[in-house]
PDB file of C-alpha atoms in Angstrom:
ATOM      1  CA  MET K   1       5.591  20.256  13.146  1.00 68.00           C
ATOM      2  CA  SER K   2       5.909  20.424   9.767  1.00 81.00           C
ATOM      3  CA  VAL K   3       3.449  17.821   7.742  1.00 93.00           C
ATOM      4  CA  PRO K   4       4.875  16.931   4.015  1.00 96.00           C
ATOM      5  CA  THR K   5       2.299  17.520   1.507  1.00 96.00           C
ATOM      6  CA  ASP K   6       3.402  14.750  -0.764  1.00 95.00           C
ATOM      7  CA  LEU K   7       2.428  11.709   1.000  1.00 97.00           C
ATOM      8  CA  LEU K   8      -0.865  10.684   2.133  1.00 97.00           C
ATOM      9  CA  TYR K   9      -1.775   9.720   6.003  1.00 97.00           C
ATOM     10  CA  SER K  10      -3.592   6.895   8.080  1.00 96.00           C
ATOM     11  CA  LYS K  11      -5.597   7.713  10.973  1.00 95.00           C
ATOM     12  CA  ASP K  12      -3.248   5.211  12.897  1.00 94.00           C
ATOM     13  CA  HIS K  13      -0.379   7.716  11.869  1.00 96.00           C
ATOM     14  CA  GLU K  14       1.236   5.962   9.168  1.00 96.00           C
ATOM     15  CA  TRP K  15       2.515   7.500   5.888  1.00 97.00           C
ATOM     16  CA  VAL K  16       2.039   6.407   2.680  1.00 97.00           C
ATOM     17  CA  LYS K  17       4.606   7.660  -0.742  1.00 97.00           C
ATOM     18  CA  LYS K  18       3.544   6.068  -4.017  1.00 94.00           C
ATOM     19  CA  GLU K  19       6.568   5.596  -5.751  1.00 92.00           C
ATOM     20  CA  ALA K  20       7.330   6.308 -10.011  1.00 88.00           C
ATOM     21  CA  ASP K  21       7.569   2.189 -10.283  1.00 92.00           C
ATOM     22  CA  GLY K  22       3.604   1.694  -9.003  1.00 90.00           C
ATOM     23  CA  LYS K  23       5.657   0.617  -5.912  1.00 95.00           C
ATOM     24  CA  VAL K  24       4.384   2.268  -1.900  1.00 97.00           C
ATOM     25  CA  ARG K  25       6.786   3.052   0.590  1.00 97.00           C
ATOM     26  CA  ILE K  26       5.172   3.279   3.940  1.00 98.00           C
ATOM     27  CA  GLY K  27       6.804   4.622   7.515  1.00 97.00           C
ATOM     28  CA  ILE K  28       5.159   6.219  10.610  1.00 97.00           C
ATOM     29  CA  THR K  29       4.693   9.882  10.779  1.00 97.00           C
ATOM     30  CA  GLU K  30       6.729  12.478  12.845  1.00 96.00           C
ATOM     31  CA  PHE K  31       3.671  12.670  15.040  1.00 96.00           C
ATOM     32  CA  ALA K  32       3.832   9.354  15.877  1.00 95.00           C
ATOM     33  CA  GLN K  33       7.572   9.008  16.750  1.00 95.00           C
ATOM     34  CA  LYS K  34       7.086  12.241  18.783  1.00 94.00           C
ATOM     35  CA  GLU K  35       4.483  10.691  20.923  1.00 94.00           C
ATOM     36  CA  LEU K  36       6.114   7.142  21.421  1.00 95.00           C
ATOM     37  CA  GLY K  37       9.944   8.456  22.110  1.00 94.00           C
ATOM     38  CA  ASP K  38      12.957   6.796  21.717  1.00 96.00           C
ATOM     39  CA  ILE K  39      12.547   3.842  19.225  1.00 97.00           C
ATOM     40  CA  VAL K  40      14.840   0.826  20.541  1.00 97.00           C
ATOM     41  CA  PHE K  41      13.454  -1.997  18.126  1.00 97.00           C
ATOM     42  CA  VAL K  42      11.598  -2.026  15.032  1.00 97.00           C
ATOM     43  CA  GLU K  43      10.176  -5.416  14.037  1.00 97.00           C
ATOM     44  CA  LEU K  44       9.162  -5.701  10.473  1.00 97.00           C
ATOM     45  CA  PRO K  45       7.442  -8.506   8.193  1.00 97.00           C
ATOM     46  CA  ASP K  46       8.993 -11.100   5.983  1.00 97.00           C
ATOM     47  CA  ILE K  47       9.211  -9.931   2.388  1.00 97.00           C
ATOM     48  CA  GLY K  48       6.201 -11.392   0.567  1.00 98.00           C
ATOM     49  CA  ALA K  49       3.983 -11.509   3.276  1.00 97.00           C
ATOM     50  CA  GLU K  50       0.587 -10.290   1.829  1.00 97.00           C
ATOM     51  CA  LEU K  51      -1.077  -7.347   3.911  1.00 96.00           C
ATOM     52  CA  GLY K  52      -4.500  -6.225   3.810  1.00 95.00           C
ATOM     53  CA  SER K  53      -5.324  -2.746   4.732  1.00 94.00           C
ATOM     54  CA  GLY K  54      -5.558  -2.254   8.769  1.00 94.00           C
ATOM     55  CA  ASP K  55      -3.342  -5.727   8.902  1.00 96.00           C
ATOM     56  CA  SER K  56      -0.785  -5.491  11.705  1.00 96.00           C
ATOM     57  CA  PHE K  57       2.886  -5.534   9.859  1.00 96.00           C
ATOM     58  CA  GLY K  58       4.927  -5.389  12.771  1.00 96.00           C
ATOM     59  CA  SER K  59       5.870  -3.145  15.735  1.00 96.00           C
ATOM     60  CA  VAL K  60       8.025  -0.297  16.795  1.00 97.00           C
ATOM     61  CA  GLU K  61       9.683  -0.662  20.789  1.00 97.00           C
ATOM     62  CA  SER K  62      10.557   2.698  22.436  1.00 95.00           C
ATOM     63  CA  VAL K  63      12.007   3.131  25.595  1.00 91.00           C
ATOM     64  CA  LYS K  64       7.672   3.719  26.907  1.00 87.00           C
ATOM     65  CA  THR K  65       5.883   0.877  24.993  1.00 93.00           C
ATOM     66  CA  VAL K  66       5.578  -1.477  22.324  1.00 95.00           C
ATOM     67  CA  SER K  67       3.265   0.247  19.187  1.00 95.00           C
ATOM     68  CA  GLU K  68       1.579  -2.085  16.270  1.00 96.00           C
ATOM     69  CA  LEU K  69       2.161  -1.072  13.045  1.00 96.00           C
ATOM     70  CA  TYR K  70      -0.745  -0.941  10.572  1.00 96.00           C
ATOM     71  CA  ALA K  71      -0.775  -1.470   6.647  1.00 96.00           C
ATOM     72  CA  PRO K  72      -2.946   1.636   5.325  1.00 96.00           C
ATOM     73  CA  VAL K  73      -3.165  -0.405   2.211  1.00 96.00           C
ATOM     74  CA  SER K  74      -3.388  -3.266   1.030  1.00 95.00           C
ATOM     75  CA  GLY K  75      -0.427  -5.068  -1.125  1.00 96.00           C
ATOM     76  CA  VAL K  76       2.432  -7.592  -1.419  1.00 97.00           C
ATOM     77  CA  VAL K  77       5.535  -6.871   0.978  1.00 98.00           C
ATOM     78  CA  ALA K  78       8.600  -5.919  -2.151  1.00 97.00           C
ATOM     79  CA  ALA K  79      11.146  -4.901   0.379  1.00 97.00           C
ATOM     80  CA  ILE K  80      11.919  -3.797   3.864  1.00 98.00           C
ATOM     81  CA  ASN K  81      14.098  -1.485   5.269  1.00 98.00           C
ATOM     82  CA  ASP K  82      17.012  -3.603   7.279  1.00 95.00           C
ATOM     83  CA  GLU K  83      18.946  -0.548   8.081  1.00 97.00           C
ATOM     84  CA  LEU K  84      16.372  -0.256  10.901  1.00 97.00           C
ATOM     85  CA  GLU K  85      17.345  -3.400  12.631  1.00 94.00           C
ATOM     86  CA  ASP K  86      21.186  -2.175  13.615  1.00 95.00           C
ATOM     87  CA  SER K  87      19.709   1.703  13.610  1.00 97.00           C
ATOM     88  CA  PRO K  88      15.943   2.091  15.249  1.00 97.00           C
ATOM     89  CA  GLU K  89      16.592   5.565  15.959  1.00 96.00           C
ATOM     90  CA  PHE K  90      16.424   6.504  12.290  1.00 96.00           C
ATOM     91  CA  VAL K  91      12.684   6.550  12.677  1.00 96.00           C
ATOM     92  CA  ASN K  92      13.217   9.646  15.308  1.00 96.00           C
ATOM     93  CA  GLU K  93      15.777  10.954  13.378  1.00 96.00           C
ATOM     94  CA  SER K  94      14.366  10.830   9.904  1.00 96.00           C
ATOM     95  CA  PRO K  95      11.060   9.841  10.046  1.00 95.00           C
ATOM     96  CA  TYR K  96      10.095  10.417   6.329  1.00 96.00           C
ATOM     97  CA  GLU K  97      13.562   9.556   4.633  1.00 94.00           C
ATOM     98  CA  LYS K  98      15.709   7.424   6.210  1.00 95.00           C
ATOM     99  CA  ALA K  99      13.338   5.412   8.697  1.00 96.00           C
ATOM    100  CA  TRP K 100      10.602   4.241   5.506  1.00 97.00           C
ATOM    101  CA  MET K 101       9.644   0.872   6.903  1.00 98.00           C
ATOM    102  CA  VAL K 102       8.243  -1.322   4.143  1.00 98.00           C
ATOM    103  CA  GLU K 103       7.448  -1.472   0.164  1.00 97.00           C
ATOM    104  CA  LEU K 104       4.618  -2.794  -1.069  1.00 97.00           C
ATOM    105  CA  GLU K 105       3.922  -3.665  -4.602  1.00 96.00           C
ATOM    106  CA  SER K 106       0.517  -5.012  -6.168  1.00 93.00           C
ATOM    107  CA  VAL K 107      -0.969  -2.449  -4.417  1.00 92.00           C
ATOM    108  CA  ASP K 108      -4.886  -2.248  -4.392  1.00 88.00           C
ATOM    109  CA  ALA K 109      -5.584   1.243  -5.890  1.00 87.00           C
ATOM    110  CA  SER K 110      -8.832   1.700  -4.018  1.00 91.00           C
ATOM    111  CA  SER K 111      -7.200   0.962  -0.636  1.00 89.00           C
ATOM    112  CA  PHE K 112      -6.288   4.836  -1.122  1.00 92.00           C
ATOM    113  CA  ASP K 113      -9.644   5.977  -0.900  1.00 92.00           C
ATOM    114  CA  ASP K 114      -9.454   5.759   3.153  1.00 91.00           C
ATOM    115  CA  LEU K 115      -6.129   7.859   3.320  1.00 97.00           C
ATOM    116  CA  LEU K 116      -5.707  11.486   4.283  1.00 97.00           C
ATOM    117  CA  ASP K 117      -3.945  14.176   2.498  1.00 96.00           C
ATOM    118  CA  ALA K 118      -1.662  16.633   4.093  1.00 96.00           C
ATOM    119  CA  ALA K 119      -4.345  18.866   5.569  1.00 96.00           C
ATOM    120  CA  ALA K 120      -6.696  16.371   6.961  1.00 97.00           C
ATOM    121  CA  TYR K 121      -3.840  14.734   8.728  1.00 97.00           C
ATOM    122  CA  GLU K 122      -2.602  18.135  10.281  1.00 95.00           C
ATOM    123  CA  LYS K 123      -6.518  18.418  11.499  1.00 95.00           C
ATOM    124  CA  LEU K 124      -6.470  14.959  12.642  1.00 95.00           C
ATOM    125  CA  ILE K 125      -3.285  15.836  15.092  1.00 96.00           C
ATOM    126  CA  ASN K 126      -3.637  19.471  15.835  1.00 92.00           C
TER     127      ASN K 126
END
């Protein structure tokens, strides 16, 4: 399983992508979705919600279990991926592209300090 090198990662298996406009996209990693199995439901926060690093911002439900989603960085929810409501299988099919979950703005730059680069995340999961 390859770990994209252009992303940052949390120990809770969320990925973080810094966008050119200063916003940040968040989703769960390929490792996480494989551990969970077939995703059948995704619950996401309201736009405008303020998240602190480590706060729960929703959940993913698989045929096996329900898992909380944790914000890897602090910020304000600017957008959610509405497509996941009707197509939760995107999380299994395309965890890094189609299955982004939330986009944050007003991100606290210091919250990036606790994230892992691809090499460190790969060590965590292997």
